[in-house]
mmCIF file of C-alpha atoms in Angstrom:
data_model
loop_
_atom_site.group_PDB
_atom_site.id
_atom_site.type_symbol
_atom_site.label_atom_id
_atom_site.label_comp_id
_atom_site.label_asym_id
_atom_site.label_seq_id
_atom_site.Cartn_x
_atom_site.Cartn_y
_atom_site.Cartn_z
ATOM 1 C CA MET A 52 -50.662 -90.177 -16.379
ATOM 2 C CA THR A 53 -50.295 -86.478 -17.145
ATOM 3 C CA ARG A 54 -48.633 -86.003 -13.781
ATOM 4 C CA TRP A 55 -45.973 -88.600 -14.628
ATOM 5 C CA LEU A 56 -45.504 -87.039 -18.036
ATOM 6 C CA SER A 57 -44.972 -83.559 -16.626
ATOM 7 C CA LEU A 58 -42.585 -84.936 -13.997
ATOM 8 C CA ALA A 59 -40.595 -86.657 -16.736
ATOM 9 C CA VAL A 60 -40.454 -83.430 -18.751
ATOM 10 C CA LEU A 61 -39.320 -81.524 -15.665
ATOM 11 C CA ALA A 62 -36.637 -84.115 -14.933
ATOM 12 C CA CYS A 63 -35.312 -83.865 -18.491
ATOM 13 C CA ALA A 64 -35.280 -80.078 -18.332
ATOM 14 C CA LEU A 65 -33.343 -80.133 -15.060
ATOM 15 C CA ALA A 66 -30.922 -82.818 -16.195
ATOM 16 C CA SER A 67 -30.044 -81.200 -19.518
ATOM 17 C CA GLY A 68 -28.750 -78.035 -17.847
ATOM 18 C CA PRO A 69 -28.420 -74.614 -19.438
ATOM 19 C CA ALA A 70 -26.182 -73.851 -22.391
ATOM 20 C CA TRP A 71 -23.217 -71.697 -21.378
ATOM 21 C CA ALA A 72 -21.746 -68.910 -23.410
ATOM 22 C CA VAL A 73 -18.268 -70.052 -22.353
ATOM 23 C CA ASN A 74 -17.732 -72.439 -25.210
ATOM 24 C CA ASP A 75 -14.193 -71.368 -25.907
ATOM 25 C CA PRO A 76 -11.991 -73.916 -24.083
ATOM 26 C CA ALA A 77 -9.253 -71.282 -23.902
ATOM 27 C CA ASP A 78 -11.497 -69.258 -21.581
ATOM 28 C CA GLN A 79 -12.102 -72.149 -19.200
ATOM 29 C CA LEU A 80 -9.969 -73.050 -16.239
ATOM 30 C CA PRO A 81 -8.133 -76.377 -16.484
ATOM 31 C CA ASP A 82 -9.152 -77.264 -12.928
ATOM 32 C CA ALA A 83 -12.784 -78.483 -13.075
ATOM 33 C CA ALA A 84 -13.542 -77.505 -9.471
ATOM 34 C CA GLN A 85 -12.197 -73.985 -10.032
ATOM 35 C CA GLU A 86 -14.141 -73.662 -13.297
ATOM 36 C CA GLU A 87 -17.314 -74.712 -11.464
ATOM 37 C CA ARG A 88 -16.661 -72.055 -8.808
ATOM 38 C CA ALA A 89 -16.017 -69.404 -11.464
ATOM 39 C CA ARG A 90 -19.322 -70.321 -13.161
ATOM 40 C CA ALA A 91 -21.219 -70.135 -9.879
ATOM 41 C CA ILE A 92 -19.799 -66.643 -9.282
ATOM 42 C CA GLY A 93 -20.470 -65.542 -12.850
ATOM 43 C CA ARG A 94 -24.070 -66.738 -12.768
ATOM 44 C CA GLU A 95 -24.757 -64.182 -10.019
ATOM 45 C CA LEU A 96 -23.263 -61.253 -11.965
ATOM 46 C CA ARG A 97 -25.305 -59.218 -14.417
ATOM 47 C CA CYS A 98 -23.979 -58.479 -17.876
ATOM 48 C CA MET A 99 -24.205 -54.676 -17.901
ATOM 49 C CA VAL A 100 -24.554 -54.539 -21.686
ATOM 50 C CA CYS A 101 -27.471 -56.957 -22.074
ATOM 51 C CA GLN A 102 -28.779 -56.412 -18.528
ATOM 52 C CA ASN A 103 -31.027 -59.446 -18.194
ATOM 53 C CA GLN A 104 -28.386 -62.089 -18.668
ATOM 54 C CA SER A 105 -25.614 -63.188 -16.367
ATOM 55 C CA ILE A 106 -22.049 -62.795 -17.583
ATOM 56 C CA GLU A 107 -21.931 -66.596 -17.961
ATOM 57 C CA ASP A 108 -24.860 -66.510 -20.410
ATOM 58 C CA SER A 109 -23.864 -63.458 -22.423
ATOM 59 C CA ASP A 110 -21.821 -63.226 -25.584
ATOM 60 C CA ALA A 111 -21.077 -59.526 -25.085
ATOM 61 C CA ASP A 112 -17.446 -58.414 -25.096
ATOM 62 C CA LEU A 113 -17.665 -56.902 -21.641
ATOM 63 C CA ALA A 114 -19.177 -60.117 -20.246
ATOM 64 C CA ARG A 115 -16.270 -62.086 -21.706
ATOM 65 C CA ASP A 116 -13.780 -59.715 -20.099
ATOM 66 C CA LEU A 117 -15.516 -60.101 -16.747
ATOM 67 C CA ARG A 118 -15.595 -63.903 -17.112
ATOM 68 C CA ARG A 119 -11.845 -63.817 -17.679
ATOM 69 C CA ILE A 120 -11.300 -61.604 -14.638
ATOM 70 C CA VAL A 121 -13.432 -63.913 -12.482
ATOM 71 C CA ARG A 122 -11.418 -66.927 -13.663
ATOM 72 C CA GLU A 123 -8.060 -65.198 -13.149
ATOM 73 C CA GLN A 124 -8.974 -64.315 -9.599
ATOM 74 C CA VAL A 125 -10.384 -67.753 -8.802
ATOM 75 C CA ALA A 126 -7.172 -69.298 -10.156
ATOM 76 C CA ALA A 127 -5.152 -66.841 -8.049
ATOM 77 C CA GLY A 128 -6.832 -68.255 -4.956
ATOM 78 C CA LYS A 129 -9.263 -65.459 -4.086
ATOM 79 C CA THR A 130 -12.407 -66.379 -2.179
ATOM 80 C CA ASP A 131 -15.810 -66.256 -3.912
ATOM 81 C CA ALA A 132 -16.777 -63.229 -1.808
ATOM 82 C CA ALA A 133 -13.575 -61.367 -2.749
ATOM 83 C CA VAL A 134 -14.149 -61.983 -6.474
ATOM 84 C CA THR A 135 -17.771 -60.838 -6.287
ATOM 85 C CA ASP A 136 -16.685 -57.826 -4.265
ATOM 86 C CA PHE A 137 -14.147 -56.839 -6.952
ATOM 87 C CA VAL A 138 -16.935 -56.519 -9.530
ATOM 88 C CA HIS A 139 -19.434 -55.077 -7.037
ATOM 89 C CA THR A 140 -17.193 -52.123 -6.052
ATOM 90 C CA ARG A 141 -16.748 -51.221 -9.732
ATOM 91 C CA TYR A 142 -20.256 -51.734 -11.063
ATOM 92 C CA GLY A 143 -22.441 -51.186 -7.986
ATOM 93 C CA ASP A 144 -25.470 -53.090 -6.666
ATOM 94 C CA PHE A 145 -26.993 -53.363 -10.129
ATOM 95 C CA VAL A 146 -24.348 -55.884 -11.203
ATOM 96 C CA LEU A 147 -25.552 -58.356 -8.578
ATOM 97 C CA LEU A 148 -28.432 -60.422 -9.943
ATOM 98 C CA ARG A 149 -29.414 -61.024 -6.306
ATOM 99 C CA PRO A 150 -29.402 -57.494 -4.874
ATOM 100 C CA PRO A 151 -28.268 -57.030 -1.267
ATOM 101 C CA PHE A 152 -30.923 -56.340 1.358
ATOM 102 C CA LYS A 153 -30.776 -52.707 2.451
ATOM 103 C CA LEU A 154 -33.053 -49.718 2.846
ATOM 104 C CA GLU A 155 -33.284 -48.983 -0.896
ATOM 105 C CA THR A 156 -34.073 -52.605 -1.720
ATOM 106 C CA ALA A 157 -36.415 -53.285 1.224
ATOM 107 C CA LEU A 158 -39.537 -52.860 -0.920
ATOM 108 C CA LEU A 159 -38.051 -55.102 -3.625
ATOM 109 C CA TRP A 160 -37.471 -57.937 -1.178
ATOM 110 C CA GLY A 161 -40.571 -57.197 0.897
ATOM 111 C CA THR A 162 -43.109 -57.231 -1.955
ATOM 112 C CA PRO A 163 -43.709 -61.025 -1.924
ATOM 113 C CA VAL A 164 -44.272 -60.973 1.851
ATOM 114 C CA LEU A 165 -46.584 -57.963 1.536
ATOM 115 C CA ALA A 166 -48.514 -59.630 -1.294
ATOM 116 C CA LEU A 167 -48.895 -62.840 0.742
ATOM 117 C CA ALA A 168 -50.062 -60.933 3.822
ATOM 118 C CA GLY A 169 -52.493 -58.903 1.711
ATOM 119 C CA GLY A 170 -53.902 -62.064 0.121
ATOM 120 C CA MET A 171 -54.373 -63.720 3.512
ATOM 121 C CA LEU A 172 -56.178 -60.661 4.858
ATOM 122 C CA LEU A 173 -58.416 -60.652 1.789
ATOM 123 C CA ILE A 174 -59.279 -64.336 2.200
ATOM 124 C CA ARG A 175 -60.033 -63.816 5.894
ATOM 125 C CA GLY A 176 -62.272 -60.877 5.095
ATOM 126 C CA MET A 177 -64.168 -62.846 2.459
ATOM 127 C CA ARG A 178 -64.656 -65.802 4.810
ATOM 128 C CA ARG A 179 -65.951 -63.611 7.556
ATOM 129 C CA ARG A 180 -68.403 -62.003 5.192
ATOM 130 C CA ARG A 181 -69.678 -65.380 4.035
ATOM 131 C CA VAL A 182 -70.393 -66.332 7.661
ATOM 132 C CA ALA A 183 -72.108 -63.016 8.235
ATOM 133 C CA GLU A 184 -74.273 -63.557 5.150
ATOM 134 C CA ALA A 185 -75.770 -66.788 6.563
ATOM 135 C CA PRO A 186 -79.595 -66.608 6.289
ATOM 136 C CA ALA A 187 -81.196 -64.677 9.094
ATOM 137 C CA GLU A 188 -83.712 -66.253 11.440
ATOM 138 C CA LEU A 189 -87.331 -65.978 10.401
ATOM 139 C CA SER A 190 -89.179 -62.918 11.577
ATOM 140 C CA PRO A 191 -92.487 -63.530 13.507
ATOM 141 C CA ASP A 192 -94.402 -62.507 10.348
ATOM 142 C CA GLU A 193 -92.536 -65.043 8.202
ATOM 143 C CA SER A 194 -93.050 -67.776 10.809
ATOM 144 C CA ALA A 195 -96.769 -67.107 10.779
ATOM 145 C CA ARG A 196 -96.866 -67.249 6.954
ATOM 146 C CA LEU A 197 -94.934 -70.463 6.892
ATOM 147 C CA ALA A 198 -97.257 -71.953 9.462
ATOM 148 C CA ARG A 199 -100.223 -70.971 7.293
ATOM 149 C CA LEU A 200 -98.677 -72.504 4.194
ATOM 150 C CA ALA A 201 -97.878 -75.648 6.089
ATOM 151 C CA GLY A 202 -101.597 -76.011 6.584
ATOM 152 C CA GLY A 203 -101.942 -75.431 10.263
ATOM 153 C CA ARG A 204 -99.429 -78.112 11.103
ATOM 154 C CA ASP A 205 -96.465 -77.118 13.155
ATOM 155 C CA PRO A 206 -93.627 -76.382 10.775
ATOM 156 C CA MET B 155 -79.760 -58.516 12.538
ATOM 157 C CA SER B 156 -79.490 -54.855 11.685
ATOM 158 C CA ASP B 157 -75.775 -55.568 11.038
ATOM 159 C CA ASP B 158 -76.737 -57.995 8.292
ATOM 160 C CA LYS B 159 -78.919 -55.467 6.595
ATOM 161 C CA ARG B 160 -76.159 -52.917 6.542
ATOM 162 C CA GLY B 161 -73.770 -55.536 5.119
ATOM 163 C CA SER B 162 -76.071 -56.451 2.268
ATOM 164 C CA ALA B 163 -76.762 -52.807 1.511
ATOM 165 C CA ALA B 164 -72.994 -52.168 1.230
ATOM 166 C CA ASN B 165 -72.474 -55.216 -0.984
ATOM 167 C CA PRO B 166 -73.564 -53.919 -4.410
ATOM 168 C CA TRP B 167 -71.283 -50.950 -3.998
ATOM 169 C CA ARG B 168 -68.413 -53.184 -2.972
ATOM 170 C CA ARG B 169 -68.942 -55.484 -5.946
ATOM 171 C CA ARG B 170 -68.978 -52.567 -8.327
ATOM 172 C CA SER B 171 -65.764 -51.157 -6.851
ATOM 173 C CA LEU B 172 -64.124 -54.581 -7.332
ATOM 174 C CA LEU B 173 -65.045 -54.445 -11.015
ATOM 175 C CA LEU B 174 -63.433 -51.048 -11.251
ATOM 176 C CA ALA B 175 -60.187 -52.206 -9.588
ATOM 177 C CA PRO B 176 -58.579 -53.621 -12.780
ATOM 178 C CA VAL B 177 -59.514 -50.456 -14.633
ATOM 179 C CA ALA B 178 -57.853 -48.380 -11.903
ATOM 180 C CA VAL B 179 -54.706 -50.563 -11.963
ATOM 181 C CA ALA B 180 -54.530 -50.296 -15.757
ATOM 182 C CA GLY B 181 -55.001 -46.531 -15.510
ATOM 183 C CA VAL B 182 -52.186 -46.089 -12.994
ATOM 184 C CA ALA B 183 -49.873 -48.395 -14.975
ATOM 185 C CA GLY B 184 -50.713 -46.544 -18.193
ATOM 186 C CA ALA B 185 -49.904 -43.196 -16.603
ATOM 187 C CA GLY B 186 -46.602 -44.621 -15.333
ATOM 188 C CA PHE B 187 -45.613 -45.960 -18.740
ATOM 189 C CA TYR B 188 -46.593 -42.708 -20.381
ATOM 190 C CA ALA B 189 -44.376 -40.783 -17.929
ATOM 191 C CA MET B 190 -41.467 -43.162 -18.658
ATOM 192 C CA LEU B 191 -41.901 -42.802 -22.425
ATOM 193 C CA ARG B 192 -42.093 -39.021 -22.164
ATOM 194 C CA GLY B 193 -39.004 -39.005 -19.951
ATOM 195 C CA MET B 194 -37.107 -41.101 -22.484
ATOM 196 C CA GLY B 195 -38.129 -38.631 -25.198
ATOM 197 C CA THR B 196 -36.962 -35.586 -23.292
ATOM 198 C CA GLY B 197 -33.919 -37.320 -21.804
ATOM 199 C CA ASP B 198 -35.093 -36.994 -18.173
ATOM 200 C CA TYR B 199 -35.445 -40.741 -17.821
ATOM 201 C CA ASP B 200 -32.865 -43.222 -19.044
ATOM 202 C CA PRO B 201 -33.637 -46.895 -18.399
ATOM 203 C CA ARG B 202 -29.917 -47.643 -18.651
ATOM 204 C CA GLY B 203 -28.893 -44.655 -16.562
ATOM 205 C CA VAL B 204 -27.742 -46.495 -13.486
ATOM 206 C CA PRO B 205 -25.508 -44.100 -11.532
ATOM 207 C CA SER B 206 -21.851 -45.089 -11.427
ATOM 208 C CA ALA B 207 -20.770 -46.929 -8.293
ATOM 209 C CA LEU B 208 -17.684 -44.686 -8.271
ATOM 210 C CA LEU B 209 -19.438 -41.328 -7.884
ATOM 211 C CA GLY B 210 -17.865 -39.442 -4.986
ATOM 212 C CA LYS B 211 -14.962 -41.895 -4.853
ATOM 213 C CA PRO B 212 -11.328 -41.387 -5.887
ATOM 214 C CA ALA B 213 -10.637 -42.111 -9.561
ATOM 215 C CA PRO B 214 -8.953 -45.549 -9.841
ATOM 216 C CA GLU B 215 -5.179 -45.497 -10.361
ATOM 217 C CA PHE B 216 -3.737 -46.663 -13.672
ATOM 218 C CA THR B 217 -0.910 -46.126 -16.131
ATOM 219 C CA LEU B 218 -1.627 -46.325 -19.847
ATOM 220 C CA PRO B 219 0.933 -46.028 -22.634
ATOM 221 C CA PRO B 220 0.625 -43.232 -25.221
ATOM 222 C CA LEU B 221 -0.759 -43.764 -28.712
ATOM 223 C CA GLU B 222 2.217 -43.923 -31.078
ATOM 224 C CA GLY B 223 2.077 -41.129 -33.643
ATOM 225 C CA ALA B 224 -0.571 -39.056 -31.819
ATOM 226 C CA GLU B 225 2.073 -36.752 -30.273
ATOM 227 C CA ARG B 226 0.384 -36.817 -26.879
ATOM 228 C CA PRO B 227 1.719 -38.255 -23.621
ATOM 229 C CA GLY B 228 0.053 -41.314 -22.088
ATOM 230 C CA VAL B 229 -2.293 -41.068 -19.104
ATOM 231 C CA THR B 230 -1.729 -41.984 -15.458
ATOM 232 C CA GLY B 231 -3.973 -41.609 -12.423
ATOM 233 C CA ALA B 232 -1.796 -38.695 -11.257
ATOM 234 C CA ASP B 233 -2.754 -36.693 -14.385
ATOM 235 C CA LEU B 234 -6.343 -36.613 -13.150
ATOM 236 C CA ARG B 235 -5.503 -34.627 -10.015
ATOM 237 C CA GLY B 236 -4.332 -31.059 -10.103
ATOM 238 C CA THR B 237 -5.575 -27.515 -10.129
ATOM 239 C CA ARG B 238 -8.615 -27.917 -12.374
ATOM 240 C CA PRO B 239 -11.294 -30.501 -13.156
ATOM 241 C CA VAL B 240 -10.624 -32.890 -16.047
ATOM 242 C CA LEU B 241 -12.828 -34.919 -18.355
ATOM 243 C CA LEU B 242 -11.807 -38.520 -18.966
ATOM 244 C CA ASN B 243 -13.277 -39.880 -22.192
ATOM 245 C CA PHE B 244 -13.290 -43.534 -23.294
ATOM 246 C CA PHE B 245 -13.658 -43.856 -27.060
ATOM 247 C CA ALA B 246 -12.938 -46.193 -29.972
ATOM 248 C CA SER B 247 -12.706 -45.785 -33.727
ATOM 249 C CA TRP B 248 -15.269 -48.600 -34.203
ATOM 250 C CA CYS B 249 -17.828 -46.758 -32.068
ATOM 251 C CA VAL B 250 -20.465 -44.835 -34.031
ATOM 252 C CA PRO B 251 -21.782 -42.619 -31.176
ATOM 253 C CA CYS B 252 -18.150 -41.534 -30.631
ATOM 254 C CA VAL B 253 -18.335 -39.764 -33.997
ATOM 255 C CA ILE B 254 -21.506 -37.976 -32.821
ATOM 256 C CA GLU B 255 -19.890 -36.674 -29.633
ATOM 257 C CA HIS B 256 -16.539 -35.753 -31.159
ATOM 258 C CA PRO B 257 -17.438 -32.148 -32.152
ATOM 259 C CA GLN B 258 -18.444 -31.493 -28.513
ATOM 260 C CA LEU B 259 -15.073 -32.770 -27.287
ATOM 261 C CA MET B 260 -13.364 -30.483 -29.826
ATOM 262 C CA THR B 261 -15.406 -27.539 -28.490
ATOM 263 C CA LEU B 262 -14.347 -28.342 -24.926
ATOM 264 C CA MET B 263 -10.689 -28.537 -25.991
ATOM 265 C CA ARG B 264 -10.936 -25.152 -27.760
ATOM 266 C CA ASP B 265 -12.481 -23.691 -24.599
ATOM 267 C CA GLY B 266 -9.371 -24.775 -22.714
ATOM 268 C CA VAL B 267 -10.908 -27.716 -20.834
ATOM 269 C CA ALA B 268 -8.527 -30.584 -20.059
ATOM 270 C CA VAL B 269 -9.946 -33.576 -21.931
ATOM 271 C CA LEU B 270 -8.019 -36.820 -21.458
ATOM 272 C CA GLY B 271 -8.693 -39.708 -23.814
ATOM 273 C CA ILE B 272 -8.507 -43.476 -23.484
ATOM 274 C CA ALA B 273 -8.703 -45.547 -26.660
ATOM 275 C CA TYR B 274 -10.728 -48.605 -25.621
ATOM 276 C CA LYS B 275 -10.140 -51.972 -27.324
ATOM 277 C CA ASP B 276 -9.018 -50.348 -30.523
ATOM 278 C CA LYS B 277 -6.127 -51.026 -32.897
ATOM 279 C CA PRO B 278 -3.618 -48.139 -32.510
ATOM 280 C CA GLU B 279 -3.607 -47.434 -36.262
ATOM 281 C CA ASP B 280 -7.418 -47.252 -36.257
ATOM 282 C CA SER B 281 -7.470 -44.822 -33.294
ATOM 283 C CA LEU B 282 -4.880 -42.712 -35.078
ATOM 284 C CA GLY B 283 -6.916 -42.663 -38.299
ATOM 285 C CA PHE B 284 -10.037 -41.689 -36.318
ATOM 286 C CA LEU B 285 -8.236 -38.712 -34.694
ATOM 287 C CA ARG B 286 -6.681 -37.618 -38.022
ATOM 288 C CA ARG B 287 -10.132 -37.617 -39.614
ATOM 289 C CA HIS B 288 -12.093 -35.924 -36.813
ATOM 290 C CA GLY B 289 -9.401 -33.965 -34.952
ATOM 291 C CA ASN B 290 -7.624 -34.693 -31.673
ATOM 292 C CA PRO B 291 -9.309 -33.067 -28.646
ATOM 293 C CA PHE B 292 -7.171 -34.884 -26.076
ATOM 294 C CA ALA B 293 -4.428 -33.262 -24.002
ATOM 295 C CA ARG B 294 -3.273 -36.731 -23.023
ATOM 296 C CA LEU B 295 -4.117 -40.017 -24.648
ATOM 297 C CA GLY B 296 -3.745 -43.558 -23.325
ATOM 298 C CA VAL B 297 -4.252 -46.908 -25.021
ATOM 299 C CA ASP B 298 -6.298 -49.553 -23.206
ATOM 300 C CA GLN B 299 -6.388 -52.465 -25.610
ATOM 301 C CA PRO B 300 -7.259 -55.172 -23.053
ATOM 302 C CA GLY B 301 -9.956 -52.918 -21.559
ATOM 303 C CA ARG B 302 -8.839 -53.534 -17.979
ATOM 304 C CA VAL B 303 -8.675 -49.878 -16.892
ATOM 305 C CA ALA B 304 -12.189 -49.524 -18.324
ATOM 306 C CA ILE B 305 -13.424 -52.268 -15.989
ATOM 307 C CA ASP B 306 -11.780 -50.518 -13.019
ATOM 308 C CA TYR B 307 -13.985 -47.548 -13.912
ATOM 309 C CA GLY B 308 -17.106 -49.690 -14.222
ATOM 310 C CA LEU B 309 -17.421 -48.936 -17.925
ATOM 311 C CA TYR B 310 -20.519 -50.216 -19.760
ATOM 312 C CA GLY B 311 -19.259 -49.397 -23.225
ATOM 313 C CA VAL B 312 -17.975 -46.543 -25.364
ATOM 314 C CA PRO B 313 -18.350 -43.638 -25.426
ATOM 315 C CA GLU B 314 -18.322 -42.923 -21.725
ATOM 316 C CA THR B 315 -17.149 -39.726 -20.029
ATOM 317 C CA TYR B 316 -16.127 -39.016 -16.427
ATOM 318 C CA LEU B 317 -15.657 -35.665 -14.744
ATOM 319 C CA ILE B 318 -12.957 -35.717 -12.077
ATOM 320 C CA ASP B 319 -12.513 -32.795 -9.691
ATOM 321 C CA PRO B 320 -9.084 -31.316 -8.793
ATOM 322 C CA GLY B 321 -8.971 -33.599 -5.733
ATOM 323 C CA GLY B 322 -9.162 -36.658 -7.986
ATOM 324 C CA ILE B 323 -12.763 -37.518 -7.002
ATOM 325 C CA ILE B 324 -15.201 -38.743 -9.679
ATOM 326 C CA ARG B 325 -18.101 -36.261 -9.733
ATOM 327 C CA TRP B 326 -20.047 -37.261 -12.834
ATOM 328 C CA ARG B 327 -20.295 -40.076 -15.349
ATOM 329 C CA TRP B 328 -22.117 -40.118 -18.681
ATOM 330 C CA ALA B 329 -22.636 -43.419 -20.481
ATOM 331 C CA GLY B 330 -23.363 -42.456 -24.066
ATOM 332 C CA PRO B 331 -22.425 -39.699 -26.487
ATOM 333 C CA VAL B 332 -21.886 -36.165 -25.188
ATOM 334 C CA THR B 333 -24.551 -34.279 -27.138
ATOM 335 C CA PRO B 334 -24.614 -30.461 -27.377
ATOM 336 C CA GLU B 335 -27.410 -30.552 -24.731
ATOM 337 C CA ILE B 336 -25.333 -32.648 -22.320
ATOM 338 C CA LEU B 337 -22.433 -30.270 -22.899
ATOM 339 C CA THR B 338 -24.336 -27.087 -22.059
ATOM 340 C CA GLN B 339 -26.757 -28.458 -19.453
ATOM 341 C CA GLN B 340 -24.470 -30.756 -17.499
ATOM 342 C CA ILE B 341 -20.756 -30.469 -18.274
ATOM 343 C CA VAL B 342 -20.398 -26.683 -18.379
ATOM 344 C CA PRO B 343 -22.184 -26.080 -15.016
ATOM 345 C CA LEU B 344 -20.254 -28.964 -13.431
ATOM 346 C CA LEU B 345 -16.923 -27.607 -14.659
ATOM 347 C CA ARG B 346 -17.802 -24.236 -13.156
ATOM 348 C CA ARG B 347 -18.849 -25.776 -9.861
ATOM 349 C CA THR B 348 -15.790 -28.020 -9.461
ATOM 350 C CA ALA B 349 -13.210 -25.517 -10.727
#
């Protein structure tokens, strides 16, 4: 029951979609396919003023300017990569919400893998220890005591 | 069997060290945060201080019209290259930190440094009023109402100041007001080094 409920909630959340900052129809491209492309590009670009929002989500002036530039260039027939590159050369790696993989960002991208590997090693170590902690065999003394307690019968 | 004994003897110590692990993590994190806070206080660490992507690259080309009534020529990319380093300052009359940094720009102008201004997203009459009130430190002054030249420079906001060497290469960028400390500790040595 709860599983179905949570699935339903998840479905609603996914279907409703996020609210965009581009509410001004004048800022949107008339061509729906182009507007969709412009949004996809903008969602990957950081608003440098608010920093943790994409330019599509931000109401900042600079974000609006960048949204307009993205749309102009999409309408002018530039490829997605060329539009992203235009902003990237001006604002650097930090503007990309998905930073490129290079030496400086290796640790950033590698942390999940390192954490997973570390966790697996930890689990393996714990398992091994549990096996090693299995009760030891009885010493001759203990066997003799047990035999006595058992009343002379063979244990 | 002797292996087992050693294992169980090591166990209490191991357990205790596991209990201490969160304390150690919290300690390291606390020290890190303290260092960040201290750095923000002294100005050594700026969480927004991402270096400009244009450092070491040629200053982008542009042509901006002059501000009517300011009696200064407009600014073009060619004005940035020459025989001495120049400072390029983006400002606006609606920007409060611009008022804070203005005396420092006036000092630079009086010391004979070439300071070029760009009025960013500002009404011309407002820019003019701002300069009449606080003085005009700019040898040249361009108007960038759409803010497009600003985006070519990777501007975050105003005020923002760039130092461009005689070869037209961007050597330094400061996002925020030029305080007296920034002036003496960063700009003056840089001007000497790039002259």
